[in-house]
JSON list of C-alpha atoms in Angstrom, two decimals:
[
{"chain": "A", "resi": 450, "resn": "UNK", "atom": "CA", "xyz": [76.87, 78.22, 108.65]},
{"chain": "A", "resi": 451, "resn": "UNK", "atom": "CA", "xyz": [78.49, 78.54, 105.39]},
{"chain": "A", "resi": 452, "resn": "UNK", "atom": "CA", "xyz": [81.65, 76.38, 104.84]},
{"chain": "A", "resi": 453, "resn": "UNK", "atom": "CA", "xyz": [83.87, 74.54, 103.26]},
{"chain": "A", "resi": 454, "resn": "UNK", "atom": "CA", "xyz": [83.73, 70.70, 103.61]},
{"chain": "A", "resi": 455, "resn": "UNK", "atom": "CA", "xyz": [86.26, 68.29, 102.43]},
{"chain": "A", "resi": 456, "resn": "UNK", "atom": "CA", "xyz": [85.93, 64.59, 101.69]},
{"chain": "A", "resi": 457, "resn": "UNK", "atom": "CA", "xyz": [87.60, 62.20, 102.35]},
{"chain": "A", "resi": 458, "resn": "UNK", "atom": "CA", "xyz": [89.80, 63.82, 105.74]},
{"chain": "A", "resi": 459, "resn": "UNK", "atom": "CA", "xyz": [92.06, 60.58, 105.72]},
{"chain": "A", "resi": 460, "resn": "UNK", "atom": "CA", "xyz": [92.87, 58.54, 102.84]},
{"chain": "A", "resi": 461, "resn": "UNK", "atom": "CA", "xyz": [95.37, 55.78, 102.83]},
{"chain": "A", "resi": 462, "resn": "UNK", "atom": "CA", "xyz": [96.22, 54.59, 99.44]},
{"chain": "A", "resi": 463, "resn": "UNK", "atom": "CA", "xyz": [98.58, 52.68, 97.29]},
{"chain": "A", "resi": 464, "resn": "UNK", "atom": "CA", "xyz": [101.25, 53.43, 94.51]},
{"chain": "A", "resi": 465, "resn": "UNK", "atom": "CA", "xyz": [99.30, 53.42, 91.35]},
{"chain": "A", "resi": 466, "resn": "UNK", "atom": "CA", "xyz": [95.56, 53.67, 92.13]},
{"chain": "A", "resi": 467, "resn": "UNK", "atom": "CA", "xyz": [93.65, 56.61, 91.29]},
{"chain": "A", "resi": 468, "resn": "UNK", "atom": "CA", "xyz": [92.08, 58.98, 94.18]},
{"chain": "A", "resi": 469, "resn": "UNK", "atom": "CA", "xyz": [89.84, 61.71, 94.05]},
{"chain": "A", "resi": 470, "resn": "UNK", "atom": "CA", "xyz": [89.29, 64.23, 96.72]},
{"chain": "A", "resi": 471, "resn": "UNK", "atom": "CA", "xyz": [86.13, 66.59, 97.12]},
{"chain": "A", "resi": 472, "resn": "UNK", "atom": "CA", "xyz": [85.61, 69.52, 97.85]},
{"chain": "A", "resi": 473, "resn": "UNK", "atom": "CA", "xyz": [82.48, 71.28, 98.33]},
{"chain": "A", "resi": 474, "resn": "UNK", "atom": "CA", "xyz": [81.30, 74.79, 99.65]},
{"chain": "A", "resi": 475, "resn": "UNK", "atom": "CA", "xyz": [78.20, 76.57, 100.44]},
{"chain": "A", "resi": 476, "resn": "UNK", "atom": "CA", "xyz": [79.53, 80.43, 100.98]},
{"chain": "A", "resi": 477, "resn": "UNK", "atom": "CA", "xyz": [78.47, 81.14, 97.11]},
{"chain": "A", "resi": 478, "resn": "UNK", "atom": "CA", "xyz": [81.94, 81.92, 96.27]},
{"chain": "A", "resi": 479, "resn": "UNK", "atom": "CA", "xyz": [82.98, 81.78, 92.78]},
{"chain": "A", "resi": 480, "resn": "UNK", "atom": "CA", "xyz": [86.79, 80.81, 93.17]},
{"chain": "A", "resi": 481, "resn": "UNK", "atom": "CA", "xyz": [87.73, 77.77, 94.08]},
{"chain": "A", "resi": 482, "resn": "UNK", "atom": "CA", "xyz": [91.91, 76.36, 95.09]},
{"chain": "A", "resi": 483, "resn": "UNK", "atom": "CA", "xyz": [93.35, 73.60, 95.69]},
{"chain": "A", "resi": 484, "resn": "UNK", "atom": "CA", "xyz": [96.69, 73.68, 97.89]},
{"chain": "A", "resi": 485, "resn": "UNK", "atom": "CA", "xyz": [99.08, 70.73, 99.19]},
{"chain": "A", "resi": 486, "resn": "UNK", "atom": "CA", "xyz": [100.64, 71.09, 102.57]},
{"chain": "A", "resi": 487, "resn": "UNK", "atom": "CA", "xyz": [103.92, 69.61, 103.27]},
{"chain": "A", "resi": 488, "resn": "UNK", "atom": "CA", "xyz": [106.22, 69.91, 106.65]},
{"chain": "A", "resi": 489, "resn": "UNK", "atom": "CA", "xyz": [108.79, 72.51, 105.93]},
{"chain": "A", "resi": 490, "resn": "UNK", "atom": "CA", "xyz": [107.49, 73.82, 102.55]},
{"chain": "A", "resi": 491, "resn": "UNK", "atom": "CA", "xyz": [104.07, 75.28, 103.03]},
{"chain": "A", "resi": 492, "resn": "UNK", "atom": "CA", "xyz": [101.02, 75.31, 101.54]},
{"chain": "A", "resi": 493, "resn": "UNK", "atom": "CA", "xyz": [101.73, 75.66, 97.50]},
{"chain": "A", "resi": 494, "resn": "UNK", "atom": "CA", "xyz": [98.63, 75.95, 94.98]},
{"chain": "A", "resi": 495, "resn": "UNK", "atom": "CA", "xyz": [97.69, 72.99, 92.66]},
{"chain": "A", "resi": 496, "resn": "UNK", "atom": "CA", "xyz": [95.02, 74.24, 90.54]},
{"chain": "A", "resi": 497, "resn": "UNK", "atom": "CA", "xyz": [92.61, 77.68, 90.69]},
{"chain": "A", "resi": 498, "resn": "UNK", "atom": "CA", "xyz": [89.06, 78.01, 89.30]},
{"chain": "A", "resi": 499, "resn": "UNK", "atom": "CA", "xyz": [87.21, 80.78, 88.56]},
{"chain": "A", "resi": 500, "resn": "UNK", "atom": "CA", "xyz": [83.85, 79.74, 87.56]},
{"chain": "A", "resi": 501, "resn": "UNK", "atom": "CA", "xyz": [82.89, 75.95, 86.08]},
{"chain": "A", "resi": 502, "resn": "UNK", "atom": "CA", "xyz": [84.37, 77.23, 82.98]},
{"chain": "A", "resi": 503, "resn": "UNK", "atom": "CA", "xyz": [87.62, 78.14, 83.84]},
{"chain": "A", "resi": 504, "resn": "UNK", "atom": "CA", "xyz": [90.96, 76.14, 85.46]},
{"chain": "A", "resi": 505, "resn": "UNK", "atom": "CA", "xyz": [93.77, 77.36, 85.92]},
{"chain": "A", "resi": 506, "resn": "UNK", "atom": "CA", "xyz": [97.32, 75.55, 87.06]},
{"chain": "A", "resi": 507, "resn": "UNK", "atom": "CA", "xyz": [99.34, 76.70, 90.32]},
{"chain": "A", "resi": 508, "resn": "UNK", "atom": "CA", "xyz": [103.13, 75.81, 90.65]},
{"chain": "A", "resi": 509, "resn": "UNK", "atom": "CA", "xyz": [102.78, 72.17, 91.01]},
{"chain": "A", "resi": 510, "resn": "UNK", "atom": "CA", "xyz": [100.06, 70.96, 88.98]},
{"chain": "A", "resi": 511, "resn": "UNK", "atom": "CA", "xyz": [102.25, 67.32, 87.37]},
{"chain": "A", "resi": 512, "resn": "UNK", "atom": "CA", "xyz": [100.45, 64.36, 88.51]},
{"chain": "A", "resi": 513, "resn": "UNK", "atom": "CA", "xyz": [97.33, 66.36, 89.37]},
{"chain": "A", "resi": 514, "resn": "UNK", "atom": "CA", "xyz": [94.14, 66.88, 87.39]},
{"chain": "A", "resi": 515, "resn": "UNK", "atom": "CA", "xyz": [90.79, 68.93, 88.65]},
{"chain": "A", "resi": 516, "resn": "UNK", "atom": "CA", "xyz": [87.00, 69.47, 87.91]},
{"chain": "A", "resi": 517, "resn": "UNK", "atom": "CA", "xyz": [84.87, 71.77, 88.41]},
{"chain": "A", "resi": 518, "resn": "UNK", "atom": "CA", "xyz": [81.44, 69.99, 88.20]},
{"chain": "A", "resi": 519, "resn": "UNK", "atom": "CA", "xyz": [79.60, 73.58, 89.77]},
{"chain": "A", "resi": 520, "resn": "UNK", "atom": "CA", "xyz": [80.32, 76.37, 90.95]},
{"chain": "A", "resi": 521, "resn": "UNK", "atom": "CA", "xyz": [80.06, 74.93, 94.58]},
{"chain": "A", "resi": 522, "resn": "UNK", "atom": "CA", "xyz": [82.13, 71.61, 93.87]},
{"chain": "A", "resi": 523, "resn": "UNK", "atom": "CA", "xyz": [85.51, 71.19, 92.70]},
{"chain": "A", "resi": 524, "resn": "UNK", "atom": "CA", "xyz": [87.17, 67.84, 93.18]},
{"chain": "A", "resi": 525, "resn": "UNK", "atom": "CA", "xyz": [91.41, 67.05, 92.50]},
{"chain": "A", "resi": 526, "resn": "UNK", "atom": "CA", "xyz": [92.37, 63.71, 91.12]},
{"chain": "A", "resi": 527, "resn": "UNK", "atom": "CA", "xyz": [95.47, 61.71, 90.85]},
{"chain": "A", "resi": 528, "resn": "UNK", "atom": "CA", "xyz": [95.60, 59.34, 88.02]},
{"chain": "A", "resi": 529, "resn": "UNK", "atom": "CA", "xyz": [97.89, 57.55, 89.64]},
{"chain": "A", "resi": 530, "resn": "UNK", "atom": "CA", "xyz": [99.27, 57.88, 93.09]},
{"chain": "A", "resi": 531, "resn": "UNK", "atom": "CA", "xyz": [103.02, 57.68, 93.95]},
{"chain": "A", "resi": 532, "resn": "UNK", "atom": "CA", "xyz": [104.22, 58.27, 97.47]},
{"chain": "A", "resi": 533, "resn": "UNK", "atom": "CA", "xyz": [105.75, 62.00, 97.12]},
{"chain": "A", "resi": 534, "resn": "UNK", "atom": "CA", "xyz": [102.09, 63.02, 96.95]},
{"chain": "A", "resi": 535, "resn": "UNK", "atom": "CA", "xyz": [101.43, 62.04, 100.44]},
{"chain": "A", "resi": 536, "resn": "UNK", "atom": "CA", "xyz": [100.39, 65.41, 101.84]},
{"chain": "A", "resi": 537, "resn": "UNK", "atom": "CA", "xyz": [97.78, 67.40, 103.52]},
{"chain": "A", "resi": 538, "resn": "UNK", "atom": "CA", "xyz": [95.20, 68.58, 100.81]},
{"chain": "A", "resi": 539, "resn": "UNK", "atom": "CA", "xyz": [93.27, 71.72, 101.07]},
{"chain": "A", "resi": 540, "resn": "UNK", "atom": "CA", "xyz": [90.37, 73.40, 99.62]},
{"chain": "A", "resi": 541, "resn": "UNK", "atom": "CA", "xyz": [89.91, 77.22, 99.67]},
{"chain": "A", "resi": 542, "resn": "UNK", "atom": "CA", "xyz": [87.02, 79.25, 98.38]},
{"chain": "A", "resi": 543, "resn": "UNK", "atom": "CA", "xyz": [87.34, 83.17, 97.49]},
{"chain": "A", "resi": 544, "resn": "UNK", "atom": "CA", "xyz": [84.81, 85.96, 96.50]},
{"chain": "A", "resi": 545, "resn": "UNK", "atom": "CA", "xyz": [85.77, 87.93, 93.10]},
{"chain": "A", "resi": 546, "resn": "UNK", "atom": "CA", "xyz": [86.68, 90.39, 94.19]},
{"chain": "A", "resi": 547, "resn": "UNK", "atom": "CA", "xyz": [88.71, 89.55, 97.41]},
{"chain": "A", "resi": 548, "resn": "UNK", "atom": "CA", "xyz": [92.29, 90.81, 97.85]},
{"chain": "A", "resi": 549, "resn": "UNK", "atom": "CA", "xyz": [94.13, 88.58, 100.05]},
{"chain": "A", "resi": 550, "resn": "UNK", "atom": "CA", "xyz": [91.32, 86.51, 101.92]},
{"chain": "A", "resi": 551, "resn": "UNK", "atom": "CA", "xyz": [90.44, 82.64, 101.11]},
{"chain": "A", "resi": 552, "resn": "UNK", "atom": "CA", "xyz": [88.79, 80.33, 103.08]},
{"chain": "A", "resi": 553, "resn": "UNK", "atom": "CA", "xyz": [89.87, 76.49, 103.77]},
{"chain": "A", "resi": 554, "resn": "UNK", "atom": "CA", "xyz": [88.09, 73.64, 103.95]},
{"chain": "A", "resi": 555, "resn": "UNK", "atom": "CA", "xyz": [89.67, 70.96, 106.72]},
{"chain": "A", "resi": 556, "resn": "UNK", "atom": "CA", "xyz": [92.26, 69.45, 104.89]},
{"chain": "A", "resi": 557, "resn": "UNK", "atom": "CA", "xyz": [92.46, 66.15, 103.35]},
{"chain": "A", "resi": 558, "resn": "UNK", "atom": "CA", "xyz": [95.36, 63.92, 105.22]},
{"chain": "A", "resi": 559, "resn": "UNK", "atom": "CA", "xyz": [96.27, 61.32, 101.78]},
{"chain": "A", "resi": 560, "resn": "UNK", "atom": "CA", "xyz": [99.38, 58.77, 102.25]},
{"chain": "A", "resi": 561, "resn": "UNK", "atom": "CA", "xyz": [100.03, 56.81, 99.17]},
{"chain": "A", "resi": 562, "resn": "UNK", "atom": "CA", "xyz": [101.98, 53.66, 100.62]},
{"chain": "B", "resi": 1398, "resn": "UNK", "atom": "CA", "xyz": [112.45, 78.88, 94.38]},
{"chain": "B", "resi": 1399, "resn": "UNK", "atom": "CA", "xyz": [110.71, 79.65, 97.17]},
{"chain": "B", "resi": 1400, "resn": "UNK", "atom": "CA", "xyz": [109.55, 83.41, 96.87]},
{"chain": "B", "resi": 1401, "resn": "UNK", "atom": "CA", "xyz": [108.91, 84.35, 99.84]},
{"chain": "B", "resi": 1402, "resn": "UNK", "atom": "CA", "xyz": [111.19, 83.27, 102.68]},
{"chain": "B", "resi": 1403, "resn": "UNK", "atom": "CA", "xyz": [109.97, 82.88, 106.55]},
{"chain": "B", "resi": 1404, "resn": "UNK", "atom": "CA", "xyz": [111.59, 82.18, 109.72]},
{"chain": "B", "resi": 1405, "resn": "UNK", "atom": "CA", "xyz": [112.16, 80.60, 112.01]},
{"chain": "B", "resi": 1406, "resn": "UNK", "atom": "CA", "xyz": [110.91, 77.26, 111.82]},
{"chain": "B", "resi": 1407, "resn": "UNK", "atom": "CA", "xyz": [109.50, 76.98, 115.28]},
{"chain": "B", "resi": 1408, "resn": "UNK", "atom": "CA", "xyz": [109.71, 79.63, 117.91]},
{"chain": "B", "resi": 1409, "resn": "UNK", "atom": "CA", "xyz": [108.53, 78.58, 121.92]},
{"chain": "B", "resi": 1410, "resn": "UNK", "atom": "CA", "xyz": [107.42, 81.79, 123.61]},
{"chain": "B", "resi": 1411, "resn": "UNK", "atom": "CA", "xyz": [106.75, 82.32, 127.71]},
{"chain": "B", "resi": 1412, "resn": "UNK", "atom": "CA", "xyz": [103.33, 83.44, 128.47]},
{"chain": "B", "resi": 1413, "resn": "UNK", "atom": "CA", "xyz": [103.09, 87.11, 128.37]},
{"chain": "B", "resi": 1414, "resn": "UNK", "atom": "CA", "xyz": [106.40, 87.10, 125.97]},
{"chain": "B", "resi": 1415, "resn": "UNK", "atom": "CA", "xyz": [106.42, 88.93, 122.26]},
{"chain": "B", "resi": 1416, "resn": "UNK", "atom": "CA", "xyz": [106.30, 86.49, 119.75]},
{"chain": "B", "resi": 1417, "resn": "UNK", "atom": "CA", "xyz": [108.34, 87.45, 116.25]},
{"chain": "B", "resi": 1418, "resn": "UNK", "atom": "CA", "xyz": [107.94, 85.86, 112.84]},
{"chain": "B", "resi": 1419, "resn": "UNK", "atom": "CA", "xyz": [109.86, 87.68, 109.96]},
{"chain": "B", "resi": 1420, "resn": "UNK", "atom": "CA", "xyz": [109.28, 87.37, 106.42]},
{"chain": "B", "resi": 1421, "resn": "UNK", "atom": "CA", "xyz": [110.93, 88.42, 103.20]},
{"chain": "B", "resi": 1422, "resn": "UNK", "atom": "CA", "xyz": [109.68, 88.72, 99.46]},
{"chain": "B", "resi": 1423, "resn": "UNK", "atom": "CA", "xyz": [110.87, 88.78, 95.91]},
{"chain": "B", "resi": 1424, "resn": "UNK", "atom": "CA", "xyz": [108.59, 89.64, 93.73]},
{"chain": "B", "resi": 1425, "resn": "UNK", "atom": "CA", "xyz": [107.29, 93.35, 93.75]},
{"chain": "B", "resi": 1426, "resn": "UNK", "atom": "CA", "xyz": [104.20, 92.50, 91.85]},
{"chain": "B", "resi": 1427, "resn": "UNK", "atom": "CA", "xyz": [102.70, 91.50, 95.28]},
{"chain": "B", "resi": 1428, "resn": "UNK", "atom": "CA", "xyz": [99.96, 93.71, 96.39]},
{"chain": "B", "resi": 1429, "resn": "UNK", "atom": "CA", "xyz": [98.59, 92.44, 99.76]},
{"chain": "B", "resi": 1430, "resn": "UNK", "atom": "CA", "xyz": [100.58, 91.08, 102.65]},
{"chain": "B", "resi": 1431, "resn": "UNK", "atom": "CA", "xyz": [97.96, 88.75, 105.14]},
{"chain": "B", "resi": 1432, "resn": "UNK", "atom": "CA", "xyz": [99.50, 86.37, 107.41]},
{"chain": "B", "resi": 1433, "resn": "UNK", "atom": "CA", "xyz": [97.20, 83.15, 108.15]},
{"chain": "B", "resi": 1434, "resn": "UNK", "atom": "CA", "xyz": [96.79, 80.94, 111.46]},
{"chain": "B", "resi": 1435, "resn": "UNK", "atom": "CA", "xyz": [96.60, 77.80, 111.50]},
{"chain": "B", "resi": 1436, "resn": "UNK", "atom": "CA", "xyz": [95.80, 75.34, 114.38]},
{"chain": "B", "resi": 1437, "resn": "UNK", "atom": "CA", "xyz": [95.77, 71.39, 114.39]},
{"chain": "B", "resi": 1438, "resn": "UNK", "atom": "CA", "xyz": [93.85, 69.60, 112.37]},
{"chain": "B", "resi": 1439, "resn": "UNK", "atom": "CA", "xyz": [92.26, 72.73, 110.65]},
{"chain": "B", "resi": 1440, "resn": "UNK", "atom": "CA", "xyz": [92.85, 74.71, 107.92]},
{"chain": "B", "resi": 1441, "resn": "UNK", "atom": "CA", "xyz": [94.36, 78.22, 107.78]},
{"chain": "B", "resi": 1442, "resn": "UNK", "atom": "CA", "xyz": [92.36, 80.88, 108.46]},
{"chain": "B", "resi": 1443, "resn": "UNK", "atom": "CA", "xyz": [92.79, 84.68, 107.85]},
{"chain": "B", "resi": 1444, "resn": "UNK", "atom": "CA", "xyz": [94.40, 86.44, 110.78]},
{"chain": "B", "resi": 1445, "resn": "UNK", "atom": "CA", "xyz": [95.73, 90.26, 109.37]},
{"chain": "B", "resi": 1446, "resn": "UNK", "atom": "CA", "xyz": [96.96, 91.84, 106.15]},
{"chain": "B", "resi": 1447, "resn": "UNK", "atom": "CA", "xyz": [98.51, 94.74, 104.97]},
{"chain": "B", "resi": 1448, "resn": "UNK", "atom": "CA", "xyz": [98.98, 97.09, 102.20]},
{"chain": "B", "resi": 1449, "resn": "UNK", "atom": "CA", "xyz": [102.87, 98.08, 100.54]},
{"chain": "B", "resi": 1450, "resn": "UNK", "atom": "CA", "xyz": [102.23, 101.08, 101.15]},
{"chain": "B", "resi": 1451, "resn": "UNK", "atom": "CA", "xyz": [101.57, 101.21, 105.14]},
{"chain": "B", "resi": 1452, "resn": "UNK", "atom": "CA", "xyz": [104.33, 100.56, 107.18]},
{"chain": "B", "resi": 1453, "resn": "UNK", "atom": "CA", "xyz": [102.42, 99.11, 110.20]},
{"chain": "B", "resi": 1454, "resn": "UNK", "atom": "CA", "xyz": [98.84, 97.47, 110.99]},
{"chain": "B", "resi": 1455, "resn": "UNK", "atom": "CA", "xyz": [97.41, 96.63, 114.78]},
{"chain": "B", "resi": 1456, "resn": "UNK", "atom": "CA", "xyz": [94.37, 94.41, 115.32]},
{"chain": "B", "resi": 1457, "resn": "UNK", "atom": "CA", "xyz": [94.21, 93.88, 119.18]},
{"chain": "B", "resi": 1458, "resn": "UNK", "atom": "CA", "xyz": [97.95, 91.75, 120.23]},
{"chain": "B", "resi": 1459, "resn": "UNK", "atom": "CA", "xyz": [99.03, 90.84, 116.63]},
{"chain": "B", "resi": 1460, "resn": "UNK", "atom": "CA", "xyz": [100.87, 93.91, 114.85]},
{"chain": "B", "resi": 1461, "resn": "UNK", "atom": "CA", "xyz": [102.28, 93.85, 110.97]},
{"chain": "B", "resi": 1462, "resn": "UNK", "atom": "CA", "xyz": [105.32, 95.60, 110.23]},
{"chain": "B", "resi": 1463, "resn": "UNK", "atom": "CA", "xyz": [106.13, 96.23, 106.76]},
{"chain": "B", "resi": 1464, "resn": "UNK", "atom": "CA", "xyz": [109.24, 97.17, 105.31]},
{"chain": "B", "resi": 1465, "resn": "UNK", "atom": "CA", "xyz": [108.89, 97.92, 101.63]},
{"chain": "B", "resi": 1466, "resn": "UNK", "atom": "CA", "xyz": [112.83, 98.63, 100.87]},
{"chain": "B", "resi": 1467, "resn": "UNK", "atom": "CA", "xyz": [114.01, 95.55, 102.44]},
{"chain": "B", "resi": 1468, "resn": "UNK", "atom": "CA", "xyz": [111.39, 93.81, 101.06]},
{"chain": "B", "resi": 1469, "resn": "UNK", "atom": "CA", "xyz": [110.81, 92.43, 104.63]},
{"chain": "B", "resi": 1470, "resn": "UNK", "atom": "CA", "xyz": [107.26, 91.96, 106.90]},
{"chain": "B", "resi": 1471, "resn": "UNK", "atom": "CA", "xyz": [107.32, 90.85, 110.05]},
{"chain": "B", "resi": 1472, "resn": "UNK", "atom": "CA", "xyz": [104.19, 89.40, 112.52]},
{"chain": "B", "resi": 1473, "resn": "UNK", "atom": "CA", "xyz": [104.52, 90.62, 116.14]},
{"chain": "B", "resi": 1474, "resn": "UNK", "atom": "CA", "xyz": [101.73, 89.12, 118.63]},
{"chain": "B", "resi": 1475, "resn": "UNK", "atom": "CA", "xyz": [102.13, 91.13, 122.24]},
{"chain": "B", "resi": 1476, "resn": "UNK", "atom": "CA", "xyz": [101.07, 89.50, 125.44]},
{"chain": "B", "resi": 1477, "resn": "UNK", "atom": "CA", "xyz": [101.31, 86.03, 124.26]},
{"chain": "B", "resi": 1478, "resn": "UNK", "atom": "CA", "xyz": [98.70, 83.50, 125.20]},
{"chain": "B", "resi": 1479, "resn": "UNK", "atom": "CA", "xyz": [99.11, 79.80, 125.21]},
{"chain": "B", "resi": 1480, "resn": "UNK", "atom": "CA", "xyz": [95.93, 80.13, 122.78]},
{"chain": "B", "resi": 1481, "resn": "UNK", "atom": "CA", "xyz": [98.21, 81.37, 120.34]},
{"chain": "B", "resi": 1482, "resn": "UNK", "atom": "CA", "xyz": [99.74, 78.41, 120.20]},
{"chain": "B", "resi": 1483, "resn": "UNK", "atom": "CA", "xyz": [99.61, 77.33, 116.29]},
{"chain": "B", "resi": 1484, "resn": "UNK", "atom": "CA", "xyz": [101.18, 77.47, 113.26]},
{"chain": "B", "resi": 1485, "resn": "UNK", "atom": "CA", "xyz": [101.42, 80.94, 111.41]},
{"chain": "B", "resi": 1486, "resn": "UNK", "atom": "CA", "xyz": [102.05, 81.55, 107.53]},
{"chain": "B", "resi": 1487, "resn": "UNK", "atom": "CA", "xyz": [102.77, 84.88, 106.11]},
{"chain": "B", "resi": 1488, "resn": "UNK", "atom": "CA", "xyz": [101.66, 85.19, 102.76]},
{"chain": "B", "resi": 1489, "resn": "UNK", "atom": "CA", "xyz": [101.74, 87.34, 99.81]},
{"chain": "B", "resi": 1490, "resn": "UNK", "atom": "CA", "xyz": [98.87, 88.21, 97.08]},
{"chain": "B", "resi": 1491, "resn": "UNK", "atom": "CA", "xyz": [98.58, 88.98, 93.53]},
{"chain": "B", "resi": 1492, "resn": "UNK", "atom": "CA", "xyz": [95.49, 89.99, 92.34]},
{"chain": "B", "resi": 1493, "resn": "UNK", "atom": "CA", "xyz": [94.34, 88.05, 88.70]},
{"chain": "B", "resi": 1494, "resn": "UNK", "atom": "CA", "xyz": [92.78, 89.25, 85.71]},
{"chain": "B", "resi": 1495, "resn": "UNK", "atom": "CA", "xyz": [88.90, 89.00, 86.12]},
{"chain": "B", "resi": 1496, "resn": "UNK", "atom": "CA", "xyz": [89.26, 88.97, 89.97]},
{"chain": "B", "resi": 1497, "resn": "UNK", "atom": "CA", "xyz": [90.46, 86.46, 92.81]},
{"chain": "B", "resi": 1498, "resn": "UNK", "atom": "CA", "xyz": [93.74, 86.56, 94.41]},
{"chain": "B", "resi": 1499, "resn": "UNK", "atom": "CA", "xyz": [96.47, 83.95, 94.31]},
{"chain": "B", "resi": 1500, "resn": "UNK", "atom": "CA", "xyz": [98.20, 83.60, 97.28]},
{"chain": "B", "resi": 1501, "resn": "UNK", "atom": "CA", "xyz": [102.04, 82.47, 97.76]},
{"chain": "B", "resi": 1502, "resn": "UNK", "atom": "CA", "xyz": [102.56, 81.03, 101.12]},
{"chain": "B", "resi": 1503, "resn": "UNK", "atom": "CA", "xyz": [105.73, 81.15, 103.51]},
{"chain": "B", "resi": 1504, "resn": "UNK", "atom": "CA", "xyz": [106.86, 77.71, 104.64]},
{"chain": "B", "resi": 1505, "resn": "UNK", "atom": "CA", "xyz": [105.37, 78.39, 108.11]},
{"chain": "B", "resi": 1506, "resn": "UNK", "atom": "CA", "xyz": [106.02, 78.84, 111.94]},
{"chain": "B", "resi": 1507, "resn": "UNK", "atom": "CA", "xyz": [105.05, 76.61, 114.49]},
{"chain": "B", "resi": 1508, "resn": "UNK", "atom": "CA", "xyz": [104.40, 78.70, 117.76]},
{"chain": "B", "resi": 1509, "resn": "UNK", "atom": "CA", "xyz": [104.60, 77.52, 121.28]},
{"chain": "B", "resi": 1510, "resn": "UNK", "atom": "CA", "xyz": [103.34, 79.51, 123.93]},
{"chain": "B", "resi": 1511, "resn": "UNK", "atom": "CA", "xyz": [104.51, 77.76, 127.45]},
{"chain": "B", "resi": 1512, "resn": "UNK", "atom": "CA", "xyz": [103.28, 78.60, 131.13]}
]
């Protein structure tokens, strides 16, 4: 089946280090998002791709950096972890011309002691 | 600034019972509505949507009402199943330039259907 697949799903780090998180998907889909989930706020976006060439910031992008290394992988760093970005991380993939759907990967659960 | 508000928090439900999540927007630049489902240790997942410019959408128990005045959408799931049970964000979409969507996400109900 085509999905979206997300690695690590648990990561427990410390203050300081630097994590990645990947994200890959085989549904061909040229957009690619990256979304924290916190208790009581949501899911807010990070960063948005539209093709290898193209990133985009959401509404919280500080502390955050992304790459796009093809169209099917698309991986979210941070430089250097502090504990307020202990979250659930999510991948989503869209087609081009979709409206309103995305897809998510399984979420990412990342605690930065 | 969260730009679009939902509530409540958490809602428990008898089986059988109408379950009611309301949302409310800001921005009028929104074009699609879709409310998402989420269950534990998964990600969201696309349950309904709706146009601005129809006031009501049915897929099986789950109904969107839309209010475009007020500014106001609300999720109504009919017949309630313990199934249901999950967390449910309404959402709103803006289209981008050269395609995609960009979604803004309510801060999400828990739902709790009991025996």
């Amino acid at each position: 089946d085509a999905d979206v697949t997300q690695t690590p799903r648990n990561r427990i780090t410390k203050t300081g280090k630097r994590i990645m998180l990947e994200c890959s998907q085989t549904k061909g889909h040229d957009r690619m998002y990256w979304y924290r989930q916190d208790p009581g706020l949501g899911l807010r976006l990070i960063y948005y791709s539209f093709d290898v060439k193209d990133i985009n910031k959401g509404e919280i992008s500080d502390g955050y950096s992304v790459s796009r290394q093809a169209q099917a992988k698309f991986s979210l760093s941070l430089e250097s972890a502090i504990p307020n970005q202990t979250a659930l991380y999510f991948c989503a993939t869209s087609v081009a011309g979709g409206r309103y759907e995305q897809f998510f990967g399984p979420g990412t659960r990342l605690t930065v002691l | 600034q969260q730009q679009v508000k939902q509530s409540p928090q958490s809602l428990i439900v008898q089986k059988g019972g109408i379950s009611i999540i309301n949302c409310a927007y800001e921005n009028t630049a929104f074009d699609y509505f879709p409310w998402y489902q989420q269950f534990p240790g998964k990600g969201p997942a696309l349950l309904i949507a709706i146009r601005p410019d129809v006031s009501e959408k049915k897929e099986g128990r789950f109904t969107i009402s839309f209010n475009k005045s007020a500014k106001q959408f609300s999720l109504h799931i009919m017949d309630s199943q313990p199934g249901d049970s999950a967390t449910y964000f309404c959402a709103a979409s803006k289209s981008l330039t050269g395609g995609g969507n960009k979604l803004t996400f309510g801060t999400g109900t828990q739902l709790k259907v009991e025996l």
